[in-house]
Amino acid sequence: MKLSKLKISTSLFLVLAVVSTSFAQSRSKIDKKQLASRVKSEFLHAWNGYKKYAWGHDDLKPLSKTYKDWYGQTLLMTPVDSLDTLILLGFKDEADATRKYITENLSFDKDIYVQNFEITIRLLGGLLSSYQMTGDVKLLNLAEDLGARLLPVFDSPTGLPYKSVNLKTGKTRGEITNPAETGTLLIEFGTLSKLTNKPVFYEKAKRALVETYNRRSSIGLVGTNINVETGKWTNTDSHLSAEIDSYYEYLLKCAILFDDADCRKMWQESIRAINKYNADEVRGELWYGHADMNTGKRTATTFGALDAFFPAVLALSGDLDRAQRLQDSAYKMWTAHGIEPEEFDYQTMRVGAPAYPLRPEIVESTYYLYQYTNDEKYLRMGARFFNDFVKYCRTDEAYAGLKNVVTKEKSDSMQSFLFAETFKYYYLLFAAPKTLDFKRVVFNTEAHPIKKTW
Ligand code: DMJ
């Protein structure tokens, strides 16, 4: 119907005027400088809350304004995870004071069982990238001490790592694990190896990655859970979500960081299977769902906040087309409720698991896509995410995750990846390119940038 034939009432005219103005506004040039400075002040808001109520402990509990230590004693999770972000955001005095506090107070000589994966990506990764940025050799010494204490995890009959290790005794436990925990170690252990000239770190973590890959099914997929003593899968659901996600990420990133031809081949074989069995077209949109690792049969049409890392990995692999299409889908997931849920059924567009624990993945992918395309669309997308994030997750003295993205009820949790990743990726998206040379680093899965200095 031609517009001229419409009898436009005054109110319809007003609606059209408003819509066209907001459309024009959304197309107006994004003020990167102003956004970068807002990210910095929001970072400080959260950081000051951590300092006021939880300094020296692992995490702040933002609603009860107290702290949480993961294992009863502190491992300085938030300070170590945050240090390279403090440096990148230009908070020099805070960074110096935090680095000093870490080197004077952090000790791994503790009789506690820790989860190898989390400690590797947050602490080992954080210490290594901060060492590279500052040249403070005490950080490298801490990393080496930690790496040596974690090494017993690999002493299983298969070479797949146990889930936990006692930092003092070296005793291990947890034989049921998953590809994310067996395969997200090589960036950190490999870098430690290169920086200390000790091959053992590279060899053990590489073997764990290869042993995971070797147990893929005949159609090339891995499952969710595996027993490190028998090497048998205990859950055959295959997807890009929790417990598998960063295994795929490290196949590609280790190929790049270490020029490792085995990793490149494992990535190429894996992405072929993922694009065949996990990729799903719904309403003309690209999503990645769940499939049985042996039959390839679709088991669930769910995607979520964690899966939103995949556009970044696709872009890094050179597949910009799929990366952009998947990012458009992730944007739909976010805008369905103004913030993304942990689990989302892309077939019905309904929320499965409703929490939002301040995750960074969707921002990470926005940053990568902006780096590769220079398209303002990704700045606008990032600005939308950031505004929603501030609106719903900011508290009077810090930031809090959400229990439910529909009701926006908050949870008493502010994990260290808020500083390590979420704020870092928001800042890097809007900051001047000289802040960090994207092409010269590989980010570990906790957003700690590693430079190839070897
Ligand atoms: C982080 O610890 C890492 O990004 C990990 O790979 C997945 N989970 C959190 C962030 O969501």
CSV table of C-alpha atoms and ligand atoms in Angstrom, one decimal:
chain,number,residue,atom,x,y,z
A,1,MET,CA,0.0,0.0,0.0
A,2,LYS,CA,1.4,3.4,-1.0
A,3,LEU,CA,2.0,5.8,1.9
A,4,SER,CA,0.2,8.6,0.1
A,5,LYS,CA,-3.0,6.6,0.1
A,6,LEU,CA,-2.9,6.3,3.9
A,7,LYS,CA,-4.9,8.6,5.9
A,8,ILE,CA,-2.4,9.4,8.6
A,9,SER,CA,-3.9,10.5,11.9
A,10,THR,CA,-2.0,13.0,14.0
A,11,SER,CA,-1.1,10.3,16.6
A,12,LEU,CA,0.2,7.9,13.9
A,13,PHE,CA,2.2,10.8,12.5
A,14,LEU,CA,3.7,11.4,16.0
A,15,VAL,CA,4.6,7.8,16.4
A,16,LEU,CA,6.3,7.7,13.0
A,17,ALA,CA,8.2,10.9,13.9
A,18,VAL,CA,9.4,9.3,17.2
A,19,VAL,CA,10.4,6.1,15.5
A,20,SER,CA,12.3,7.9,12.7
A,21,THR,CA,14.1,10.1,15.2
A,22,SER,CA,15.3,7.2,17.4
A,23,PHE,CA,16.3,5.3,14.2
A,24,ALA,CA,18.3,8.4,13.2
A,25,GLN,CA,19.8,8.6,16.7
A,26,SER,CA,20.8,4.9,16.5
A,27,ARG,CA,22.5,5.7,13.2
A,28,SER,CA,24.3,8.7,14.6
A,29,LYS,CA,28.1,8.5,15.1
A,30,ILE,CA,29.1,6.6,18.2
A,31,ASP,CA,31.3,8.6,20.6
A,32,LYS,CA,34.0,6.1,21.3
A,33,LYS,CA,36.0,8.4,23.6
A,34,GLN,CA,33.0,9.1,25.8
A,35,LEU,CA,32.1,5.4,25.9
A,36,ALA,CA,35.6,4.4,26.8
A,37,SER,CA,35.7,6.9,29.6
A,38,ARG,CA,32.3,5.7,30.9
A,39,VAL,CA,33.7,2.1,30.9
A,40,LYS,CA,36.6,3.3,33.0
A,41,SER,CA,34.5,5.0,35.6
A,42,GLU,CA,32.2,2.0,35.9
A,43,PHE,CA,35.2,-0.2,36.3
A,44,LEU,CA,36.4,2.0,39.1
A,45,HIS,CA,32.9,2.0,40.7
A,46,ALA,CA,33.1,-1.9,40.9
A,47,TRP,CA,36.8,-1.9,41.8
A,48,ASN,CA,36.3,0.5,44.7
A,49,GLY,CA,33.4,-1.7,46.0
A,50,TYR,CA,35.8,-4.7,45.9
A,51,LYS,CA,38.5,-2.7,47.7
A,52,LYS,CA,36.2,-1.4,50.4
A,53,TYR,CA,34.5,-4.7,51.4
A,54,ALA,CA,36.7,-7.5,50.1
A,55,TRP,CA,40.3,-6.4,49.6
A,56,GLY,CA,42.7,-9.3,49.9
A,57,HIS,CA,40.0,-11.9,49.3
A,58,ASP,CA,38.9,-13.7,46.2
A,59,ASP,CA,35.6,-12.1,45.4
A,60,LEU,CA,33.2,-9.4,46.6
A,61,LYS,CA,29.7,-10.3,47.5
A,62,PRO,CA,28.1,-7.1,46.3
A,63,LEU,CA,24.7,-7.3,48.0
A,64,SER,CA,25.7,-8.5,51.4
A,65,LYS,CA,28.9,-6.4,51.1
A,66,THR,CA,31.2,-9.1,52.4
A,67,TYR,CA,33.6,-11.4,50.7
A,68,LYS,CA,34.0,-14.9,49.4
A,69,ASP,CA,37.2,-17.0,49.4
A,70,TRP,CA,36.7,-20.0,47.1
A,71,TYR,CA,38.7,-22.5,49.2
A,72,GLY,CA,38.4,-20.9,52.6
A,73,GLN,CA,41.8,-19.1,52.2
A,74,THR,CA,42.4,-16.4,49.7
A,75,LEU,CA,44.2,-16.9,46.4
A,76,LEU,CA,43.8,-13.2,45.5
A,77,MET,CA,41.6,-14.2,42.6
A,78,THR,CA,40.2,-10.7,41.9
A,79,PRO,CA,43.6,-8.8,42.2
A,80,VAL,CA,45.4,-11.3,40.0
A,81,ASP,CA,42.6,-11.5,37.5
A,82,SER,CA,42.3,-7.7,37.4
A,83,LEU,CA,45.9,-6.6,37.2
A,84,ASP,CA,46.3,-6.5,33.4
A,85,THR,CA,43.0,-4.7,33.0
A,86,LEU,CA,44.1,-2.0,35.5
A,87,ILE,CA,47.2,-1.6,33.3
A,88,LEU,CA,45.3,-1.4,30.0
A,89,LEU,CA,42.8,1.0,31.4
A,90,GLY,CA,45.6,3.3,32.4
A,91,PHE,CA,45.1,3.1,36.2
A,92,LYS,CA,48.8,3.1,36.9
A,93,ASP,CA,48.9,3.8,40.6
A,94,GLU,CA,46.2,1.2,41.3
A,95,ALA,CA,48.1,-1.3,39.1
A,96,ASP,CA,51.4,-0.7,40.9
A,97,ALA,CA,49.8,-1.0,44.3
A,98,THR,CA,47.9,-4.2,43.3
A,99,ARG,CA,51.0,-5.7,41.8
A,100,LYS,CA,53.0,-5.0,44.9
A,101,TYR,CA,50.3,-6.5,47.1
A,102,ILE,CA,50.2,-9.6,45.0
A,103,THR,CA,54.0,-10.1,45.0
A,104,GLU,CA,54.2,-9.5,48.8
A,105,ASN,CA,51.2,-11.6,49.8
A,106,LEU,CA,50.3,-14.3,47.4
A,107,SER,CA,51.4,-17.8,48.4
A,108,PHE,CA,50.4,-21.1,46.8
A,109,ASP,CA,51.9,-23.1,49.7
A,110,LYS,CA,48.4,-24.0,51.0
A,111,ASP,CA,46.8,-27.3,52.0
A,112,ILE,CA,43.8,-26.9,49.8
A,113,TYR,CA,42.3,-28.7,46.8
A,114,VAL,CA,41.8,-26.3,43.9
A,115,GLN,CA,40.2,-26.7,40.5
A,116,ASN,CA,43.0,-26.9,38.0
A,117,PHE,CA,41.0,-25.3,35.1
A,118,GLU,CA,39.9,-22.2,37.0
A,119,ILE,CA,43.2,-21.6,38.7
A,120,THR,CA,45.0,-22.0,35.4
A,121,ILE,CA,42.9,-19.6,33.3
A,122,ARG,CA,42.5,-17.0,36.0
A,123,LEU,CA,45.7,-17.1,38.1
A,124,LEU,CA,48.3,-18.6,35.8
A,125,GLY,CA,47.0,-16.7,32.9
A,126,GLY,CA,46.7,-13.5,34.9
A,127,LEU,CA,50.3,-13.8,36.3
A,128,LEU,CA,51.8,-14.5,32.9
A,129,SER,CA,50.1,-11.6,31.0
A,130,SER,CA,50.9,-9.2,33.9
A,131,TYR,CA,54.5,-10.3,33.9
A,132,GLN,CA,54.7,-9.7,30.2
A,133,MET,CA,53.2,-6.2,30.6
A,134,THR,CA,55.3,-5.2,33.6
A,135,GLY,CA,58.5,-7.2,33.4
A,136,ASP,CA,58.2,-7.9,37.2
A,137,VAL,CA,60.0,-11.2,37.5
A,138,LYS,CA,58.3,-11.9,40.8
A,139,LEU,CA,55.1,-12.4,38.9
A,140,LEU,CA,56.8,-15.0,36.7
A,141,ASN,CA,58.2,-16.7,39.7
A,142,LEU,CA,54.8,-17.0,41.2
A,143,ALA,CA,53.5,-18.4,37.9
A,144,GLU,CA,56.3,-21.0,37.8
A,145,ASP,CA,55.6,-22.0,41.4
A,146,LEU,CA,51.9,-22.4,40.7
A,147,GLY,CA,52.5,-24.3,37.4
A,148,ALA,CA,54.8,-26.8,39.3
A,149,ARG,CA,52.1,-27.3,42.0
A,150,LEU,CA,49.4,-28.0,39.3
A,151,LEU,CA,51.5,-30.4,37.3
A,152,PRO,CA,50.4,-33.6,39.3
A,153,VAL,CA,46.9,-33.3,37.7
A,154,PHE,CA,48.3,-34.8,34.5
A,155,ASP,CA,49.5,-38.0,36.3
A,156,SER,CA,46.5,-40.1,35.2
A,157,PRO,CA,46.6,-43.3,33.2
A,158,THR,CA,45.4,-41.4,30.1
A,159,GLY,CA,47.3,-38.1,30.5
A,160,LEU,CA,44.0,-36.4,30.8
A,161,PRO,CA,44.1,-34.1,33.9
A,162,TYR,CA,42.2,-34.7,37.1
A,163,LYS,CA,39.8,-31.9,38.0
A,164,SER,CA,41.5,-30.9,41.3
A,165,VAL,CA,44.9,-31.0,43.0
A,166,ASN,CA,46.1,-30.2,46.5
A,167,LEU,CA,48.6,-27.3,46.2
A,168,LYS,CA,50.7,-28.5,49.1
A,169,THR,CA,50.6,-32.3,48.8
A,170,GLY,CA,50.1,-32.7,45.1
A,171,LYS,CA,47.3,-35.2,45.7
A,172,THR,CA,44.7,-35.3,43.0
A,173,ARG,CA,41.0,-36.0,42.8
A,174,GLY,CA,38.0,-35.8,40.4
A,175,GLU,CA,38.2,-38.3,37.7
A,176,ILE,CA,35.0,-37.2,35.8
A,177,THR,CA,35.9,-34.1,33.9
A,178,ASN,CA,35.1,-32.4,30.6
A,179,PRO,CA,36.9,-31.1,27.4
A,180,ALA,CA,36.9,-27.5,28.7
A,181,GLU,CA,38.9,-28.6,31.7
A,182,THR,CA,41.2,-31.0,29.9
A,183,GLY,CA,41.7,-28.8,26.9
A,184,THR,CA,41.9,-25.2,28.1
A,185,LEU,CA,45.4,-25.3,29.6
A,186,LEU,CA,47.9,-25.1,26.7
A,187,ILE,CA,48.0,-21.3,26.3
A,188,GLU,CA,49.0,-20.9,30.0
A,189,PHE,CA,51.2,-23.9,30.4
A,190,GLY,CA,52.7,-23.5,27.0
A,191,THR,CA,53.6,-19.8,27.7
A,192,LEU,CA,55.0,-20.8,31.0
A,193,SER,CA,57.1,-23.3,29.2
A,194,LYS,CA,58.4,-20.8,26.7
A,195,LEU,CA,59.2,-18.2,29.4
A,196,THR,CA,61.0,-20.6,31.8
A,197,ASN,CA,62.5,-22.8,29.2
A,198,LYS,CA,60.9,-25.9,30.8
A,199,PRO,CA,59.4,-28.1,28.1
A,200,VAL,CA,57.5,-30.2,30.7
A,201,PHE,CA,54.7,-27.6,31.0
A,202,TYR,CA,54.0,-27.5,27.2
A,203,GLU,CA,54.3,-31.3,26.8
A,204,LYS,CA,51.8,-32.2,29.6
A,205,ALA,CA,49.1,-29.7,28.5
A,206,LYS,CA,49.5,-30.5,24.9
A,207,ARG,CA,49.1,-34.2,25.6
A,208,ALA,CA,45.9,-33.5,27.5
A,209,LEU,CA,44.5,-31.5,24.5
A,210,VAL,CA,45.5,-34.3,22.1
A,211,GLU,CA,44.1,-37.1,24.3
A,212,THR,CA,40.8,-35.2,24.4
A,213,TYR,CA,40.8,-34.9,20.6
A,214,ASN,CA,41.8,-38.5,20.1
A,215,ARG,CA,38.6,-39.5,21.9
A,216,ARG,CA,36.3,-37.7,19.4
A,217,SER,CA,33.6,-39.8,17.9
A,218,SER,CA,33.7,-41.2,14.3
A,219,ILE,CA,31.8,-38.1,13.1
A,220,GLY,CA,34.4,-35.8,14.8
A,221,LEU,CA,32.5,-34.5,17.9
A,222,VAL,CA,33.4,-34.6,21.6
A,223,GLY,CA,31.0,-35.1,24.5
A,224,THR,CA,30.4,-33.3,27.7
A,225,ASN,CA,32.0,-35.5,30.3
A,226,ILE,CA,34.8,-38.0,30.3
A,227,ASN,CA,36.6,-40.2,32.8
A,228,VAL,CA,40.3,-39.5,33.0
A,229,GLU,CA,41.2,-43.0,34.3
A,230,THR,CA,39.3,-45.0,31.6
A,231,GLY,CA,39.2,-42.4,28.9
A,232,LYS,CA,35.5,-43.2,28.3
A,233,TRP,CA,32.8,-40.6,27.8
A,234,THR,CA,30.1,-40.5,30.5
A,235,ASN,CA,27.9,-37.9,28.7
A,236,THR,CA,27.8,-37.8,24.9
A,237,ASP,CA,26.0,-34.5,24.5
A,238,SER,CA,28.0,-32.3,22.1
A,239,HIS,CA,27.7,-28.5,22.0
A,240,LEU,CA,29.7,-25.2,22.3
A,241,SER,CA,28.5,-24.5,25.8
A,242,ALA,CA,29.7,-25.0,29.4
A,243,GLU,CA,32.2,-27.9,29.8
A,244,ILE,CA,33.2,-27.9,26.1
A,245,ASP,CA,33.4,-24.2,24.9
A,246,SER,CA,37.0,-23.2,25.4
A,247,TYR,CA,38.4,-26.6,24.3
A,248,TYR,CA,37.6,-25.6,20.7
A,249,GLU,CA,38.9,-22.1,21.4
A,250,TYR,CA,42.3,-23.4,22.4
A,251,LEU,CA,42.7,-25.7,19.4
A,252,LEU,CA,42.6,-22.6,17.2
A,253,LYS,CA,44.5,-20.2,19.5
A,254,CYS,CA,47.3,-22.6,20.2
A,255,ALA,CA,47.7,-23.2,16.5
A,256,ILE,CA,48.2,-19.4,16.2
A,257,LEU,CA,50.3,-18.7,19.4
A,258,PHE,CA,52.7,-21.6,19.1
A,259,ASP,CA,52.6,-22.2,15.3
A,260,ASP,CA,51.5,-25.7,16.3
A,261,ALA,CA,50.6,-27.7,13.2
A,262,ASP,CA,48.9,-30.5,15.3
A,263,CYS,CA,46.6,-27.9,16.9
A,264,ARG,CA,45.8,-26.4,13.5
A,265,LYS,CA,44.8,-29.8,12.1
A,266,MET,CA,42.7,-30.6,15.2
A,267,TRP,CA,40.9,-27.3,14.8
A,268,GLN,CA,40.3,-27.8,11.1
A,269,GLU,CA,38.8,-31.3,11.7
A,270,SER,CA,36.7,-30.1,14.6
A,271,ILE,CA,35.2,-27.0,13.0
A,272,ARG,CA,34.1,-29.2,10.0
A,273,ALA,CA,32.1,-31.4,12.4
A,274,ILE,CA,30.8,-28.4,14.4
A,275,ASN,CA,29.5,-26.7,11.2
A,276,LYS,CA,27.9,-30.0,10.1
A,277,TYR,CA,26.2,-31.1,13.3
A,278,ASN,CA,25.9,-28.2,15.7
A,279,ALA,CA,25.2,-25.4,13.3
A,280,ASP,CA,21.4,-24.9,12.9
A,281,GLU,CA,19.4,-22.6,10.6
A,282,VAL,CA,16.2,-21.3,12.1
A,283,ARG,CA,14.1,-18.6,10.5
A,284,GLY,CA,17.1,-17.8,8.3
A,285,GLU,CA,19.3,-17.2,11.4
A,286,LEU,CA,22.4,-19.1,12.2
A,287,TRP,CA,22.6,-20.7,15.7
A,288,TYR,CA,24.7,-23.6,17.1
A,289,GLY,CA,22.7,-26.2,19.1
A,290,HIS,CA,23.3,-29.5,20.8
A,291,ALA,CA,23.8,-32.9,19.0
A,292,ASP,CA,24.7,-36.4,20.1
A,293,MET,CA,28.4,-36.9,19.6
A,294,ASN,CA,28.0,-40.3,18.0
A,295,THR,CA,24.9,-39.9,15.8
A,296,GLY,CA,24.9,-36.2,15.2
A,297,LYS,CA,21.2,-36.1,16.0
A,298,ARG,CA,19.9,-32.8,17.4
A,299,THR,CA,19.4,-33.1,21.2
A,300,ALA,CA,18.5,-29.5,22.1
A,301,THR,CA,18.0,-26.2,20.4
A,302,THR,CA,19.7,-24.2,23.1
A,303,PHE,CA,22.4,-21.5,23.0
A,304,GLY,CA,23.4,-19.2,25.8
A,305,ALA,CA,25.7,-16.6,27.2
A,306,LEU,CA,28.7,-18.9,27.2
A,307,ASP,CA,28.2,-20.0,23.6
A,308,ALA,CA,28.4,-16.3,22.6
A,309,PHE,CA,32.2,-16.6,22.5
A,310,PHE,CA,32.0,-18.5,19.2
A,311,PRO,CA,31.6,-15.5,16.8
A,312,ALA,CA,35.0,-14.4,18.1
A,313,VAL,CA,36.6,-17.8,17.4
A,314,LEU,CA,34.9,-18.0,14.0
A,315,ALA,CA,36.2,-14.5,13.1
A,316,LEU,CA,39.7,-15.4,14.3
A,317,SER,CA,39.6,-18.5,12.1
A,318,GLY,CA,38.8,-16.4,9.1
A,319,ASP,CA,35.1,-17.3,8.8
A,320,LEU,CA,33.7,-13.8,9.0
A,321,ASP,CA,30.4,-14.7,7.3
A,322,ARG,CA,29.4,-17.3,10.0
A,323,ALA,CA,30.8,-15.1,12.7
A,324,GLN,CA,28.7,-12.1,11.8
A,325,ARG,CA,25.5,-14.2,11.3
A,326,LEU,CA,26.0,-15.8,14.7
A,327,GLN,CA,26.6,-12.5,16.4
A,328,ASP,CA,23.3,-11.2,14.9
A,329,SER,CA,21.6,-14.2,16.6
A,330,ALA,CA,23.4,-13.6,19.9
A,331,TYR,CA,22.1,-10.0,19.7
A,332,LYS,CA,18.6,-11.3,19.4
A,333,MET,CA,19.2,-13.4,22.5
A,334,TRP,CA,20.4,-10.4,24.4
A,335,THR,CA,17.6,-8.0,23.2
A,336,ALA,CA,14.8,-10.5,24.0
A,337,HIS,CA,14.9,-9.4,27.6
A,338,GLY,CA,17.4,-6.5,27.6
A,339,ILE,CA,20.2,-8.8,28.9
A,340,GLU,CA,21.2,-12.3,27.9
A,341,PRO,CA,20.3,-15.5,29.9
A,342,GLU,CA,22.6,-18.5,30.6
A,343,GLU,CA,20.4,-20.7,28.4
A,344,PHE,CA,18.1,-19.7,25.6
A,345,ASP,CA,16.0,-21.9,23.3
A,346,TYR,CA,16.4,-20.4,19.8
A,347,GLN,CA,13.6,-22.3,18.4
A,348,THR,CA,10.9,-21.0,20.8
A,349,MET,CA,12.9,-17.8,21.8
A,350,ARG,CA,12.3,-18.7,25.5
A,351,VAL,CA,14.7,-18.5,28.4
A,352,GLY,CA,15.8,-21.8,29.8
A,353,ALA,CA,18.3,-20.9,32.6
A,354,PRO,CA,17.6,-17.3,33.5
A,355,ALA,CA,20.7,-16.2,35.3
A,356,TYR,CA,23.3,-13.6,34.0
A,357,PRO,CA,26.5,-13.8,36.1
A,358,LEU,CA,28.1,-10.7,34.4
A,359,ARG,CA,29.5,-12.8,31.5
A,360,PRO,CA,31.8,-11.3,28.9
A,361,GLU,CA,31.6,-13.6,25.9
A,362,ILE,CA,29.1,-11.5,23.8
A,363,VAL,CA,31.2,-8.4,24.4
A,364,GLU,CA,34.4,-10.3,23.4
A,365,SER,CA,32.8,-11.3,20.1
A,366,THR,CA,31.6,-7.7,19.5
A,367,TYR,CA,35.2,-6.5,20.0
A,368,TYR,CA,36.6,-9.2,17.6
A,369,LEU,CA,34.1,-8.4,14.9
A,370,TYR,CA,34.8,-4.6,15.2
A,371,GLN,CA,38.5,-5.4,14.9
A,372,TYR,CA,38.0,-7.4,11.7
A,373,THR,CA,35.2,-5.3,10.0
A,374,ASN,CA,35.6,-1.8,11.3
A,375,ASP,CA,31.9,-1.7,11.0
A,376,GLU,CA,30.2,0.9,13.3
A,377,LYS,CA,27.4,-1.6,13.7
A,378,TYR,CA,29.5,-3.4,16.3
A,379,LEU,CA,30.1,-0.2,18.2
A,380,ARG,CA,26.4,0.4,18.4
A,381,MET,CA,25.9,-3.2,19.5
A,382,GLY,CA,28.5,-2.8,22.2
A,383,ALA,CA,26.9,0.5,23.4
A,384,ARG,CA,23.6,-1.2,23.6
A,385,PHE,CA,25.1,-4.1,25.7
A,386,PHE,CA,26.9,-1.7,27.9
A,387,ASN,CA,23.9,0.5,28.6
A,388,ASP,CA,21.8,-2.5,29.5
A,389,PHE,CA,24.6,-3.9,31.6
A,390,VAL,CA,25.0,-0.7,33.6
A,391,LYS,CA,21.2,-0.3,33.9
A,392,TYR,CA,20.5,-3.7,35.3
A,393,CYS,CA,23.7,-4.9,37.1
A,394,ARG,CA,25.1,-1.8,38.8
A,395,THR,CA,24.6,-1.6,42.5
A,396,ASP,CA,25.1,1.3,44.9
A,397,GLU,CA,28.8,0.3,45.5
A,398,ALA,CA,29.7,-2.3,42.9
A,399,TYR,CA,28.1,-4.6,40.3
A,400,ALA,CA,26.0,-7.8,40.8
A,401,GLY,CA,25.0,-10.6,38.5
A,402,LEU,CA,21.3,-11.3,37.9
A,403,LYS,CA,19.4,-14.3,39.2
A,404,ASN,CA,16.9,-13.8,36.5
A,405,VAL,CA,17.1,-11.7,33.3
A,406,VAL,CA,13.4,-11.5,33.0
A,407,THR,CA,12.6,-10.1,36.5
A,408,LYS,CA,16.1,-8.5,36.7
A,409,GLU,CA,16.5,-9.7,40.3
A,410,LYS,CA,20.1,-9.4,41.4
A,411,SER,CA,22.4,-12.1,42.9
A,412,ASP,CA,25.0,-11.7,45.6
A,413,SER,CA,27.9,-12.4,43.2
A,414,MET,CA,30.6,-10.5,41.4
A,415,GLN,CA,33.1,-12.9,39.9
A,416,SER,CA,36.6,-11.8,39.0
A,417,PHE,CA,36.0,-12.3,35.3
A,418,LEU,CA,33.9,-9.0,35.5
A,419,PHE,CA,37.3,-7.2,35.8
A,420,ALA,CA,39.4,-9.6,33.8
A,421,GLU,CA,37.1,-9.9,30.9
A,422,THR,CA,33.8,-8.0,30.8
A,423,PHE,CA,35.2,-4.5,31.5
A,424,LYS,CA,38.3,-5.2,29.5
A,425,TYR,CA,36.5,-6.2,26.3
A,426,TYR,CA,34.1,-3.2,26.7
A,427,TYR,CA,37.0,-0.9,27.1
A,428,LEU,CA,39.0,-2.4,24.2
A,429,LEU,CA,36.0,-2.1,21.9
A,430,PHE,CA,35.8,1.7,22.4
A,431,ALA,CA,39.4,2.6,23.3
A,432,ALA,CA,42.0,4.0,20.9
A,433,PRO,CA,43.6,1.2,18.8
A,434,LYS,CA,47.0,2.0,20.3
A,435,THR,CA,45.7,0.7,23.7
A,436,LEU,CA,46.5,-2.9,22.6
A,437,ASP,CA,47.7,-4.2,19.3
A,438,PHE,CA,45.0,-6.8,18.6
A,439,LYS,CA,47.0,-8.6,15.9
A,440,ARG,CA,50.0,-9.1,18.2
A,441,VAL,CA,48.3,-10.9,21.1
A,442,VAL,CA,46.3,-14.1,21.8
A,443,PHE,CA,43.8,-13.8,24.6
A,444,ASN,CA,43.5,-16.8,26.9
A,445,THR,CA,39.9,-17.7,27.7
A,446,GLU,CA,39.9,-15.3,30.7
A,447,ALA,CA,40.9,-12.4,28.4
A,448,HIS,CA,44.6,-12.3,29.5
A,449,PRO,CA,46.5,-11.2,26.4
A,450,ILE,CA,49.6,-13.2,25.7
A,451,LYS,CA,52.4,-11.9,23.5
A,452,LYS,CA,54.5,-14.2,21.5
A,453,THR,CA,57.9,-13.2,22.7
A,454,TRP,CA,59.6,-16.5,21.7
B,1,DMJ,C1,35.4,-17.3,32.4
B,1,DMJ,O1,36.0,-17.8,33.5
B,1,DMJ,C2,36.1,-17.8,31.1
B,1,DMJ,O2,35.8,-17.0,30.0
B,1,DMJ,C3,35.6,-19.2,30.8
B,1,DMJ,O3,36.1,-19.7,29.6
B,1,DMJ,C4,34.1,-19.3,30.8
B,1,DMJ,N1,33.5,-18.7,31.9
B,1,DMJ,C5,34.0,-17.5,32.5
B,1,DMJ,C6,33.3,-16.3,31.9
B,1,DMJ,O4,32.0,-16.4,31.5
